[in-house]
Amino acid sequence: MKYGFFDDAAREYVITRPDTPYPWINYLGCDDFFGLFSNTSGGYCFYRDAKMLRLTRYRYNNAPADIGGRYFYLKDTPAVGDTPTADLSLDSGVGVGSDIGACGGNMNIWSPQWQPMKSQLDSYECRHGLGYSKISSAKNGLEFSQTSFVPRGDTCEIHKIVLKNTTSAAKNIDMFSYVEFCLWNAQDDMTNFQRNFSIGEVEVHDSAIYHKTEYRERRNHYAVWAVNTPIVGFDTDRESFLGLYNGTNAPDVVLSGASKNSIAHGWSPIGSHHIKAELAPGEAREFVFVLGYCENPEAEKWESLHVINKSPAKALLEKYATSEAADRALAELQAYWRELLSIFTVESVFSSAFAKTSSRASSGDTAEESTDYKKMARMAGVWNQYQCMVTFNMSRSASYFESGIGRGMGFRDSNQDLLGFVHLVPQRARARILDIAATQLPDGSAYHQYQPLTKRGNNEIGSGFNDDPLWLILGVAAYIKETGDFSILDEQVPFDNDETLADSLFAHLKRSFDFTVNNKGPHGLPLIGRADWNDCLNLNCFSSTPGESFQTTANFESGIAESVLIAAIFAFVAPDYIEICRRTGRIEEAAYALSELGKIQKAIDSHGWDGNWFLRAYDAHGKKIGSHECEDGKIFIESNGFSVMAGIGLDDGRAEKALNSVRDWLETPYGIVLQQPAYQKYHLELGEISSYPPGYKENAGIFCHNNPWVTIAETRLGRGIRAFETYKKICPTYREDDSALRRMEPYVYCQMIAGKDAARHGEGKNSWLTGTAAWTFTSISQYILGIRPEYDGLRIDPCIPADMTSFTIMRKFRGTLYEITVDNSAGVEKGVRHITLDGEKINGNLLPAKATDSEATSNAAGGDIDGMNNSNEKPCKVTVVMG
Ligand code: GLC
Ligand code: GLC
């Protein structure tokens, strides 16, 4: 079952019916101001921090789902003597997707976005593009379109509305807008009603509604909701607008056709405009709505007593006072994305397998562009990178599964997110690295999370996740490989945000490295602490109190529980640390690090191998986890994927054995589950992992984040067919036809898909904010297609299905644009025979970075990349012959 299609030329996903199996959302905004935007205009927006500075209210886990957004109601008042042609009663028929009308059977009133009235529409379409969305619908001979986005450089959402009369008679349209304001702190907003119901304040001035709750005291910001046309009425009090016992699907004001000009005093402030539009036959009218965040300096807060200083709002509204201005801002946003995605694009992929079965085969063609690979191209070239930007911006804070009030920026999550983002805007990656590193603690361990506004470590969650520090090495290495900017290592960065403890970023890496070295257990493997990458493997917690958080409850350090995964992560990142030491003249440190790497490898060899796969851990009693000896949880994905990624067992067959075991035990049609057999009972000594019902989340769900670890591991074995198989399974576009079961957006990865032990095996949850985005992009771009940034240049090392006969990638790297064409007419899975660069043969398979590349460093260190500067440059032509 499909609910839309990819418009690849426009880089849009087009949703063709509103009743998607779950709200399918998009993100507006790429810098400071963000909106979550569903296919029926549901969602909310916030400035920088989804918890502290939320502009509009959204009720999570609501029934019906996804009510609350930027809504518009239309009312078509027939001329006297006209009679409505149809009656939309509560059980009336289906227009597009809807089977329930609403609103007292009055077909002349409808929601052009389908929600909240679930109106029967004559047509409906929602296009989610890169940073913008467009909803179009028609009813009663009136076309509606809404284009929504956050303009670059401004802190607002723009909603451009077009109404067009497609009939031959004049129309009198009433349009009502509706947003519900959040009283800024989203957590308080949903809990502290004894206070909140008395503090709401607004002002209305011309066509602008100002939400100024708490501005009279400590806030210096307010929200504005305005339209660039005169209004005939407004409402700002929810109860007046809706009626106390009505929902947004039947507002009093809309039903009666007249605003009440209500001013909110406490209770629930909203913003609603009433616009009258007379439309001649064929006439279209455009309206620009702006929903913005404005700040004033402390001394300039007031115009007069109780009257806020509106000048920043006025400037903003002035800027977007015309449709042309809105269109221009959208065009700039689109150009920005075109430029970003020109850094890595998959131009074409050809396959011989496809040609064999296609009609063109008989005409002598050996290969044809394959639809199967085209799907990969659209994900790798567009949607996967788009999701990487979103995860970089949001970390795990705000989605339809993350409420925006919970988690801050994760230390490990944000470092991993860099992998998929650093090539897009390196200077933002650089700034992020410095922020993250500043929350590291002096002993090398790290706050697990920090708050985005204050950038301070989050005391509530604390530290003790012993894998955390190592991800900093991974993130910094990725940054340096992309940019060549070693100067980042010399930046002075505080520990625990304490400037007096500042030291170089390199010193932070050393403490990360040493933290593992200094915290080992009885087998010489790293101690796990509160948990490792798997937040739910809580081996030192022993929680028996219902409701207690496994992440924050007492964590006694047994000094015994060890993690093979941390050992593998160490083995994977240590070579980068060693390389960084060597290249910065720290020769002794490099030698020390090499010997520590050797010790860890030895510990994995002697105590981390179970015979057919890598063990997962030792618990606080010294018992094995992830061993054939265990009743449940015999084999885990993480330690196997990561050990092979780190090259362990490549030379003696263990790597291959491990991956074959993963395939045989853990693989399903929808991806690779986290472990098997699922834990059937709660285990005090294992913690949260065994708290989940079998098949969900860390208890044998398909935890997509670590599937690409197996993909990358497969490329280390040179198994291109297997690598691609594992890539495809969790890749959303391949399951577009299966959307009824998968339920999540076909253009984004989800964190988890229900495993084989679950009732709805294959059902996705928690889309958007997941490390899966960065790791799948890494697996496809760097390891399958094999275009991999290294310190000295771009390594070209594809590992592909043998039937992929050729492909072409555009890659901008340190200021140079390469057009890389890989010729695999030999039909191999791995191996580069030779490479030519602009016609000249080069040695080996490394495209050397241009030596004096000041542009790259300036890009990285704060310069351009934003720029539209070099989109027309001529690429260097690279031809790669596999065989
Ligand atoms: C979530 C967390 C991440 C963790 C993973 C596995 O995705 O954000 O930090 O590694 O779960 O537990
Ligand atoms: C991570 C895990 C999740 C766990 C949570 C606790 O997100 O994925 O399963 O419940 O951490 O904070």
mmCIF file of C-alpha atoms in Angstrom, residues 63-393:
data_model
loop_
_atom_site.group_PDB
_atom_site.id
_atom_site.type_symbol
_atom_site.label_atom_id
_atom_site.label_comp_id
_atom_site.label_asym_id
_atom_site.label_seq_id
_atom_site.Cartn_x
_atom_site.Cartn_y
_atom_site.Cartn_z
ATOM 1 C CA ALA A 63 -6.510 11.013 20.149
ATOM 2 C CA PRO A 64 -7.239 11.628 17.394
ATOM 3 C CA ALA A 65 -3.614 11.845 16.376
ATOM 4 C CA ASP A 66 -1.906 14.990 15.232
ATOM 5 C CA ILE A 67 -4.411 17.676 16.152
ATOM 6 C CA GLY A 68 -2.772 21.039 16.593
ATOM 7 C CA GLY A 69 -0.943 22.988 13.933
ATOM 8 C CA ARG A 70 -1.234 26.002 11.712
ATOM 9 C CA TYR A 71 -4.793 25.662 10.572
ATOM 10 C CA PHE A 72 -6.932 27.474 8.064
ATOM 11 C CA TYR A 73 -10.667 27.133 7.752
ATOM 12 C CA LEU A 74 -12.542 28.085 4.613
ATOM 13 C CA LYS A 75 -16.157 29.064 4.363
ATOM 14 C CA ASP A 76 -17.793 29.502 1.001
ATOM 15 C CA THR A 77 -20.976 31.490 1.386
ATOM 16 C CA PRO A 78 -23.277 30.786 -1.507
ATOM 17 C CA ALA A 79 -24.928 33.810 -3.082
ATOM 18 C CA VAL A 80 -28.547 34.234 -2.013
ATOM 19 C CA GLY A 81 -30.705 31.682 -3.803
ATOM 20 C CA ASP A 82 -27.915 29.122 -4.299
ATOM 21 C CA THR A 83 -28.387 25.836 -2.575
ATOM 22 C CA PRO A 84 -25.552 23.597 -1.531
ATOM 23 C CA THR A 85 -25.126 20.724 -3.920
ATOM 24 C CA ALA A 86 -24.225 18.090 -1.424
ATOM 25 C CA ASP A 87 -24.564 17.393 2.211
ATOM 26 C CA LEU A 88 -21.622 16.274 4.219
ATOM 27 C CA SER A 89 -23.053 14.534 7.194
ATOM 28 C CA LEU A 90 -21.112 12.693 9.822
ATOM 29 C CA ASP A 91 -20.950 9.444 7.920
ATOM 30 C CA SER A 92 -20.745 10.852 4.430
ATOM 31 C CA GLY A 93 -18.472 9.584 1.754
ATOM 32 C CA VAL A 94 -14.860 9.632 0.978
ATOM 33 C CA GLY A 95 -13.273 12.403 -0.954
ATOM 34 C CA VAL A 96 -9.640 11.770 -0.585
ATOM 35 C CA GLY A 97 -9.068 9.366 2.185
ATOM 36 C CA SER A 98 -11.626 10.800 4.536
ATOM 37 C CA ASP A 99 -14.628 8.855 5.569
ATOM 38 C CA ILE A 100 -15.896 11.138 8.257
ATOM 39 C CA GLY A 101 -17.066 14.592 7.560
ATOM 40 C CA ALA A 102 -17.714 16.933 10.412
ATOM 41 C CA CYS A 103 -19.095 20.238 11.265
ATOM 42 C CA GLY A 104 -22.785 19.635 11.311
ATOM 43 C CA GLY A 105 -22.978 18.553 7.728
ATOM 44 C CA ASN A 106 -22.186 21.979 6.360
ATOM 45 C CA MET A 107 -20.308 21.380 3.165
ATOM 46 C CA ASN A 108 -19.575 25.076 2.847
ATOM 47 C CA ILE A 109 -17.080 24.992 5.655
ATOM 48 C CA TRP A 110 -13.964 22.919 5.389
ATOM 49 C CA SER A 111 -10.364 22.336 6.362
ATOM 50 C CA PRO A 112 -8.317 22.635 3.197
ATOM 51 C CA GLN A 113 -5.482 20.744 4.931
ATOM 52 C CA TRP A 114 -7.943 17.923 5.735
ATOM 53 C CA GLN A 115 -7.309 18.236 9.464
ATOM 54 C CA PRO A 116 -8.751 19.173 11.863
ATOM 55 C CA MET A 117 -12.210 18.743 10.289
ATOM 56 C CA LYS A 118 -11.247 15.710 8.166
ATOM 57 C CA SER A 119 -13.053 17.404 5.324
ATOM 58 C CA GLN A 120 -14.033 15.592 2.199
ATOM 59 C CA LEU A 121 -11.797 17.251 -0.379
ATOM 60 C CA ASP A 122 -11.981 16.994 -4.151
ATOM 61 C CA SER A 123 -8.225 16.756 -4.342
ATOM 62 C CA TYR A 124 -5.381 16.730 -1.861
ATOM 63 C CA GLU A 125 -1.620 16.633 -2.102
ATOM 64 C CA CYS A 126 1.218 17.358 0.294
ATOM 65 C CA ARG A 127 4.718 17.804 -1.046
ATOM 66 C CA HIS A 128 7.471 17.568 1.521
ATOM 67 C CA GLY A 129 10.604 19.158 0.125
ATOM 68 C CA LEU A 130 13.951 20.073 1.601
ATOM 69 C CA GLY A 131 13.072 22.550 4.339
ATOM 70 C CA TYR A 132 9.619 23.367 3.009
ATOM 71 C CA SER A 133 6.246 21.718 2.494
ATOM 72 C CA LYS A 134 3.370 22.493 0.254
ATOM 73 C CA ILE A 135 -0.227 21.380 0.742
ATOM 74 C CA SER A 136 -2.670 21.782 -2.126
ATOM 75 C CA SER A 137 -6.320 20.889 -2.195
ATOM 76 C CA ALA A 138 -9.548 21.756 -3.916
ATOM 77 C CA LYS A 139 -13.174 21.823 -2.954
ATOM 78 C CA ASN A 140 -16.277 23.630 -4.112
ATOM 79 C CA GLY A 141 -14.440 25.061 -7.067
ATOM 80 C CA LEU A 142 -11.895 26.681 -4.788
ATOM 81 C CA GLU A 143 -8.248 25.739 -4.943
ATOM 82 C CA PHE A 144 -6.139 26.160 -1.858
ATOM 83 C CA SER A 145 -2.409 25.986 -1.569
ATOM 84 C CA GLN A 146 -0.150 26.510 1.407
ATOM 85 C CA THR A 147 3.605 26.753 1.120
ATOM 86 C CA SER A 148 5.326 26.595 4.468
ATOM 87 C CA PHE A 149 8.972 27.123 5.320
ATOM 88 C CA VAL A 150 11.406 28.910 7.595
ATOM 89 C CA PRO A 151 13.348 31.493 5.617
ATOM 90 C CA ARG A 152 17.102 31.390 6.059
ATOM 91 C CA GLY A 153 18.349 33.952 8.515
ATOM 92 C CA ASP A 154 14.982 34.731 10.117
ATOM 93 C CA THR A 155 13.230 33.308 13.124
ATOM 94 C CA CYS A 156 9.795 32.629 11.720
ATOM 95 C CA GLU A 157 7.634 30.280 9.762
ATOM 96 C CA ILE A 158 6.107 31.615 6.579
ATOM 97 C CA HIS A 159 2.851 30.192 5.290
ATOM 98 C CA LYS A 160 1.964 31.472 1.907
ATOM 99 C CA ILE A 161 -1.663 30.802 1.068
ATOM 100 C CA VAL A 162 -3.185 30.983 -2.385
ATOM 101 C CA LEU A 163 -6.936 30.801 -2.932
ATOM 102 C CA LYS A 164 -8.215 30.425 -6.458
ATOM 103 C CA ASN A 165 -11.766 30.434 -7.674
ATOM 104 C CA THR A 166 -11.998 27.926 -10.496
ATOM 105 C CA THR A 167 -15.701 28.376 -11.126
ATOM 106 C CA SER A 168 -17.463 30.777 -13.431
ATOM 107 C CA ALA A 169 -19.265 32.509 -10.596
ATOM 108 C CA ALA A 170 -17.910 34.967 -8.072
ATOM 109 C CA LYS A 171 -17.134 33.588 -4.627
ATOM 110 C CA ASN A 172 -17.317 35.104 -1.176
ATOM 111 C CA ILE A 173 -14.801 33.303 0.956
ATOM 112 C CA ASP A 174 -14.258 33.629 4.679
ATOM 113 C CA MET A 175 -10.902 32.359 5.804
ATOM 114 C CA PHE A 176 -10.017 31.846 9.463
ATOM 115 C CA SER A 177 -6.502 31.116 10.648
ATOM 116 C CA TYR A 178 -5.769 29.295 13.887
ATOM 117 C CA VAL A 179 -2.718 28.605 16.010
ATOM 118 C CA GLU A 180 -2.604 27.827 19.702
ATOM 119 C CA PHE A 181 0.225 29.432 21.639
ATOM 120 C CA CYS A 182 2.453 27.556 24.026
ATOM 121 C CA LEU A 183 3.463 29.464 27.153
ATOM 122 C CA TRP A 184 7.109 29.006 26.141
ATOM 123 C CA ASN A 185 8.290 26.308 28.538
ATOM 124 C CA ALA A 186 6.649 23.281 27.008
ATOM 125 C CA GLN A 187 6.948 21.153 30.093
ATOM 126 C CA ASP A 188 5.401 23.734 32.355
ATOM 127 C CA ASP A 189 2.805 24.434 29.710
ATOM 128 C CA MET A 190 1.509 20.882 29.972
ATOM 129 C CA THR A 191 1.566 20.617 33.753
ATOM 130 C CA ASN A 192 1.391 23.855 35.695
ATOM 131 C CA PHE A 193 -2.211 24.865 35.109
ATOM 132 C CA GLN A 194 -2.792 26.535 38.463
ATOM 133 C CA ARG A 195 -0.342 29.209 37.307
ATOM 134 C CA ASN A 196 -0.734 29.084 33.549
ATOM 135 C CA PHE A 197 -4.441 29.740 33.432
ATOM 136 C CA SER A 198 -3.822 33.160 34.952
ATOM 137 C CA ILE A 199 -0.816 34.415 33.028
ATOM 138 C CA GLY A 200 -1.707 34.413 29.326
ATOM 139 C CA GLU A 201 -1.430 37.838 27.669
ATOM 140 C CA VAL A 202 -1.769 39.085 24.121
ATOM 141 C CA GLU A 203 -1.972 42.260 22.094
ATOM 142 C CA VAL A 204 -3.600 42.763 18.742
ATOM 143 C CA HIS A 205 -2.498 45.461 16.386
ATOM 144 C CA ASP A 206 -3.749 45.721 12.807
ATOM 145 C CA SER A 207 -3.435 42.228 11.353
ATOM 146 C CA ALA A 208 -0.859 41.095 13.872
ATOM 147 C CA ILE A 209 -1.555 39.065 16.993
ATOM 148 C CA TYR A 210 1.158 39.199 19.633
ATOM 149 C CA HIS A 211 1.588 36.519 22.241
ATOM 150 C CA LYS A 212 3.414 38.087 25.187
ATOM 151 C CA THR A 213 2.902 35.787 28.154
ATOM 152 C CA GLU A 214 5.606 36.354 30.804
ATOM 153 C CA TYR A 215 7.018 39.273 28.832
ATOM 154 C CA ARG A 216 6.035 41.600 31.679
ATOM 155 C CA GLU A 217 8.472 39.780 33.917
ATOM 156 C CA ARG A 218 11.670 38.033 32.902
ATOM 157 C CA ARG A 219 11.229 37.260 29.239
ATOM 158 C CA ASN A 220 12.374 39.620 26.547
ATOM 159 C CA HIS A 221 10.735 37.756 23.686
ATOM 160 C CA TYR A 222 7.266 37.383 22.253
ATOM 161 C CA ALA A 223 5.601 35.643 19.332
ATOM 162 C CA VAL A 224 3.765 37.259 16.478
ATOM 163 C CA TRP A 225 1.174 35.711 14.162
ATOM 164 C CA ALA A 226 0.296 38.030 11.342
ATOM 165 C CA VAL A 227 -0.973 38.264 7.811
ATOM 166 C CA ASN A 228 -0.200 40.828 5.130
ATOM 167 C CA THR A 229 -3.775 41.859 4.507
ATOM 168 C CA PRO A 230 -6.489 43.667 6.479
ATOM 169 C CA ILE A 231 -8.625 41.425 8.637
ATOM 170 C CA VAL A 232 -12.280 41.762 9.533
ATOM 171 C CA GLY A 233 -11.943 40.145 12.922
ATOM 172 C CA PHE A 234 -9.727 38.117 15.209
ATOM 173 C CA ASP A 235 -9.705 35.909 18.242
ATOM 174 C CA THR A 236 -7.036 35.295 20.827
ATOM 175 C CA ASP A 237 -8.955 33.364 23.471
ATOM 176 C CA ARG A 238 -9.344 29.677 22.763
ATOM 177 C CA GLU A 239 -12.612 29.181 24.545
ATOM 178 C CA SER A 240 -14.192 32.095 22.688
ATOM 179 C CA PHE A 241 -13.003 30.776 19.372
ATOM 180 C CA LEU A 242 -13.840 27.090 19.805
ATOM 181 C CA GLY A 243 -16.503 27.022 22.464
ATOM 182 C CA LEU A 244 -15.582 25.178 25.623
ATOM 183 C CA TYR A 245 -16.972 21.834 24.531
ATOM 184 C CA ASN A 246 -15.944 21.975 20.878
ATOM 185 C CA GLY A 247 -12.800 20.715 19.292
ATOM 186 C CA THR A 248 -10.788 22.336 16.563
ATOM 187 C CA ASN A 249 -12.935 20.342 14.162
ATOM 188 C CA ALA A 250 -15.977 22.495 14.966
ATOM 189 C CA PRO A 251 -15.003 25.957 16.186
ATOM 190 C CA ASP A 252 -17.899 28.178 17.186
ATOM 191 C CA VAL A 253 -16.468 31.142 15.349
ATOM 192 C CA VAL A 254 -16.001 29.285 12.086
ATOM 193 C CA LEU A 255 -19.455 27.729 12.243
ATOM 194 C CA SER A 256 -21.076 31.070 12.893
ATOM 195 C CA GLY A 257 -18.881 32.823 10.368
ATOM 196 C CA ALA A 258 -17.903 35.723 12.601
ATOM 197 C CA SER A 259 -14.922 36.345 14.844
ATOM 198 C CA LYS A 260 -15.574 37.518 18.381
ATOM 199 C CA ASN A 261 -12.556 39.801 18.630
ATOM 200 C CA SER A 262 -11.732 38.132 21.929
ATOM 201 C CA ILE A 263 -8.722 39.180 23.972
ATOM 202 C CA ALA A 264 -7.199 36.434 26.071
ATOM 203 C CA HIS A 265 -6.750 37.074 29.754
ATOM 204 C CA GLY A 266 -5.191 33.948 31.128
ATOM 205 C CA TRP A 267 -6.584 30.585 30.072
ATOM 206 C CA SER A 268 -5.356 29.609 26.631
ATOM 207 C CA PRO A 269 -4.163 32.265 24.198
ATOM 208 C CA ILE A 270 -4.556 31.501 20.540
ATOM 209 C CA GLY A 271 -4.247 33.469 17.334
ATOM 210 C CA SER A 272 -7.012 33.529 14.761
ATOM 211 C CA HIS A 273 -7.544 35.953 11.901
ATOM 212 C CA HIS A 274 -10.713 36.383 9.936
ATOM 213 C CA ILE A 275 -10.216 37.403 6.324
ATOM 214 C CA LYS A 276 -12.902 38.020 3.759
ATOM 215 C CA ALA A 277 -11.925 37.370 0.173
ATOM 216 C CA GLU A 278 -14.115 38.086 -2.774
ATOM 217 C CA LEU A 279 -12.911 36.127 -5.752
ATOM 218 C CA ALA A 280 -14.091 36.802 -9.286
ATOM 219 C CA PRO A 281 -14.308 33.800 -11.615
ATOM 220 C CA GLY A 282 -10.811 32.516 -12.205
ATOM 221 C CA GLU A 283 -9.300 34.946 -9.727
ATOM 222 C CA ALA A 284 -6.524 33.978 -7.324
ATOM 223 C CA ARG A 285 -5.443 35.799 -4.183
ATOM 224 C CA GLU A 286 -2.310 35.332 -2.152
ATOM 225 C CA PHE A 287 -1.740 35.857 1.557
ATOM 226 C CA VAL A 288 1.484 35.697 3.484
ATOM 227 C CA PHE A 289 1.162 34.565 7.091
ATOM 228 C CA VAL A 290 4.148 34.920 9.373
ATOM 229 C CA LEU A 291 4.566 33.144 12.687
ATOM 230 C CA GLY A 292 7.639 34.647 14.270
ATOM 231 C CA TYR A 293 9.826 34.887 17.331
ATOM 232 C CA CYS A 294 11.057 38.358 18.315
ATOM 233 C CA GLU A 295 13.433 39.612 20.969
ATOM 234 C CA ASN A 296 14.110 43.052 22.427
ATOM 235 C CA PRO A 297 17.079 44.275 24.403
ATOM 236 C CA GLU A 298 16.184 44.515 28.078
ATOM 237 C CA ALA A 299 16.137 48.319 28.029
ATOM 238 C CA GLU A 300 13.874 48.515 25.007
ATOM 239 C CA LYS A 301 11.206 46.047 25.973
ATOM 240 C CA TRP A 302 8.318 48.467 26.209
ATOM 241 C CA GLU A 303 6.710 51.044 24.010
ATOM 242 C CA SER A 304 4.625 52.271 26.927
ATOM 243 C CA LEU A 305 3.158 50.753 30.074
ATOM 244 C CA HIS A 306 1.925 47.229 29.148
ATOM 245 C CA VAL A 307 2.539 47.844 25.455
ATOM 246 C CA ILE A 308 5.355 45.817 24.016
ATOM 247 C CA ASN A 309 7.945 47.240 21.681
ATOM 248 C CA LYS A 310 6.884 45.830 18.342
ATOM 249 C CA SER A 311 9.717 47.123 16.228
ATOM 250 C CA PRO A 312 11.477 43.770 15.662
ATOM 251 C CA ALA A 313 8.142 42.224 14.694
ATOM 252 C CA LYS A 314 7.324 45.081 12.401
ATOM 253 C CA ALA A 315 10.673 44.767 10.666
ATOM 254 C CA LEU A 316 10.084 41.056 10.185
ATOM 255 C CA LEU A 317 6.571 41.558 8.852
ATOM 256 C CA GLU A 318 7.752 44.369 6.614
ATOM 257 C CA LYS A 319 10.332 42.025 5.151
ATOM 258 C CA TYR A 320 7.704 39.458 4.204
ATOM 259 C CA ALA A 321 4.928 41.860 3.347
ATOM 260 C CA THR A 322 4.578 40.619 -0.206
ATOM 261 C CA SER A 323 4.207 37.304 -1.973
ATOM 262 C CA GLU A 324 7.271 38.136 -4.020
ATOM 263 C CA ALA A 325 9.355 38.469 -0.874
ATOM 264 C CA ALA A 326 8.084 35.117 0.373
ATOM 265 C CA ASP A 327 8.763 33.499 -2.998
ATOM 266 C CA ARG A 328 12.254 34.918 -3.052
ATOM 267 C CA ALA A 329 12.986 33.565 0.416
ATOM 268 C CA LEU A 330 11.776 30.145 -0.655
ATOM 269 C CA ALA A 331 13.936 30.268 -3.770
ATOM 270 C CA GLU A 332 16.950 31.120 -1.608
ATOM 271 C CA LEU A 333 16.217 28.213 0.669
ATOM 272 C CA GLN A 334 15.965 25.887 -2.302
ATOM 273 C CA ALA A 335 19.233 27.188 -3.715
ATOM 274 C CA TYR A 336 20.872 26.623 -0.347
ATOM 275 C CA TRP A 337 19.799 22.983 -0.395
ATOM 276 C CA ARG A 338 20.833 22.499 -3.996
ATOM 277 C CA GLU A 339 24.260 23.780 -3.072
ATOM 278 C CA LEU A 340 24.518 21.585 0.024
ATOM 279 C CA LEU A 341 23.518 18.466 -1.825
ATOM 280 C CA SER A 342 25.894 19.177 -4.672
ATOM 281 C CA ILE A 343 28.652 18.132 -2.275
ATOM 282 C CA PHE A 344 27.660 14.497 -2.668
ATOM 283 C CA THR A 345 25.256 13.263 -5.305
ATOM 284 C CA VAL A 346 24.688 9.953 -6.976
ATOM 285 C CA GLU A 347 24.270 10.811 -10.640
ATOM 286 C CA SER A 348 23.514 7.411 -12.100
ATOM 287 C CA VAL A 349 23.813 3.711 -11.368
ATOM 288 C CA PHE A 350 23.739 1.000 -13.994
ATOM 289 C CA SER A 351 23.078 -2.661 -13.540
ATOM 290 C CA SER A 352 23.591 -5.658 -15.753
ATOM 291 C CA ALA A 353 21.054 -7.742 -13.871
ATOM 292 C CA PHE A 354 18.402 -5.307 -14.875
ATOM 293 C CA ALA A 355 19.437 -5.294 -18.513
ATOM 294 C CA LYS A 356 19.201 -9.063 -18.663
ATOM 295 C CA THR A 357 15.535 -8.972 -17.899
ATOM 296 C CA SER A 358 14.754 -5.821 -19.817
ATOM 297 C CA SER A 359 13.746 -5.511 -23.419
ATOM 298 C CA ARG A 360 16.807 -3.465 -24.199
ATOM 299 C CA ALA A 361 19.039 -6.425 -23.478
ATOM 300 C CA SER A 362 18.182 -7.931 -26.842
ATOM 301 C CA SER A 363 19.143 -4.725 -28.566
ATOM 302 C CA GLY A 364 22.687 -5.297 -27.370
ATOM 303 C CA ASP A 365 22.857 -2.922 -24.415
ATOM 304 C CA THR A 366 24.721 -4.474 -21.576
ATOM 305 C CA ALA A 367 23.420 -2.295 -18.841
ATOM 306 C CA GLU A 368 20.600 -0.006 -18.012
ATOM 307 C CA GLU A 369 19.864 2.376 -15.225
ATOM 308 C CA SER A 370 18.301 0.197 -12.617
ATOM 309 C CA THR A 371 15.212 1.205 -10.681
ATOM 310 C CA ASP A 372 16.465 -0.710 -7.718
ATOM 311 C CA TYR A 373 19.670 1.280 -7.637
ATOM 312 C CA LYS A 374 17.831 4.495 -8.415
ATOM 313 C CA LYS A 375 16.128 4.110 -5.074
ATOM 314 C CA MET A 376 19.512 3.914 -3.427
ATOM 315 C CA ALA A 377 20.605 6.992 -5.395
ATOM 316 C CA ARG A 378 17.681 9.080 -4.164
ATOM 317 C CA MET A 379 18.229 8.037 -0.584
ATOM 318 C CA ALA A 380 22.000 8.488 -0.557
ATOM 319 C CA GLY A 381 21.970 11.614 -2.686
ATOM 320 C CA VAL A 382 19.050 13.406 -1.098
ATOM 321 C CA TRP A 383 16.889 12.085 1.713
ATOM 322 C CA ASN A 384 19.494 10.398 3.833
ATOM 323 C CA GLN A 385 21.611 13.553 3.877
ATOM 324 C CA TYR A 386 18.551 15.623 4.603
ATOM 325 C CA GLN A 387 17.805 13.453 7.612
ATOM 326 C CA CYS A 388 21.430 13.845 8.698
ATOM 327 C CA MET A 389 20.949 17.619 8.783
ATOM 328 C CA VAL A 390 17.817 17.173 10.874
ATOM 329 C CA THR A 391 19.472 14.855 13.370
ATOM 330 C CA PHE A 392 22.427 17.193 13.596
ATOM 331 C CA ASN A 393 20.079 20.069 14.422
#
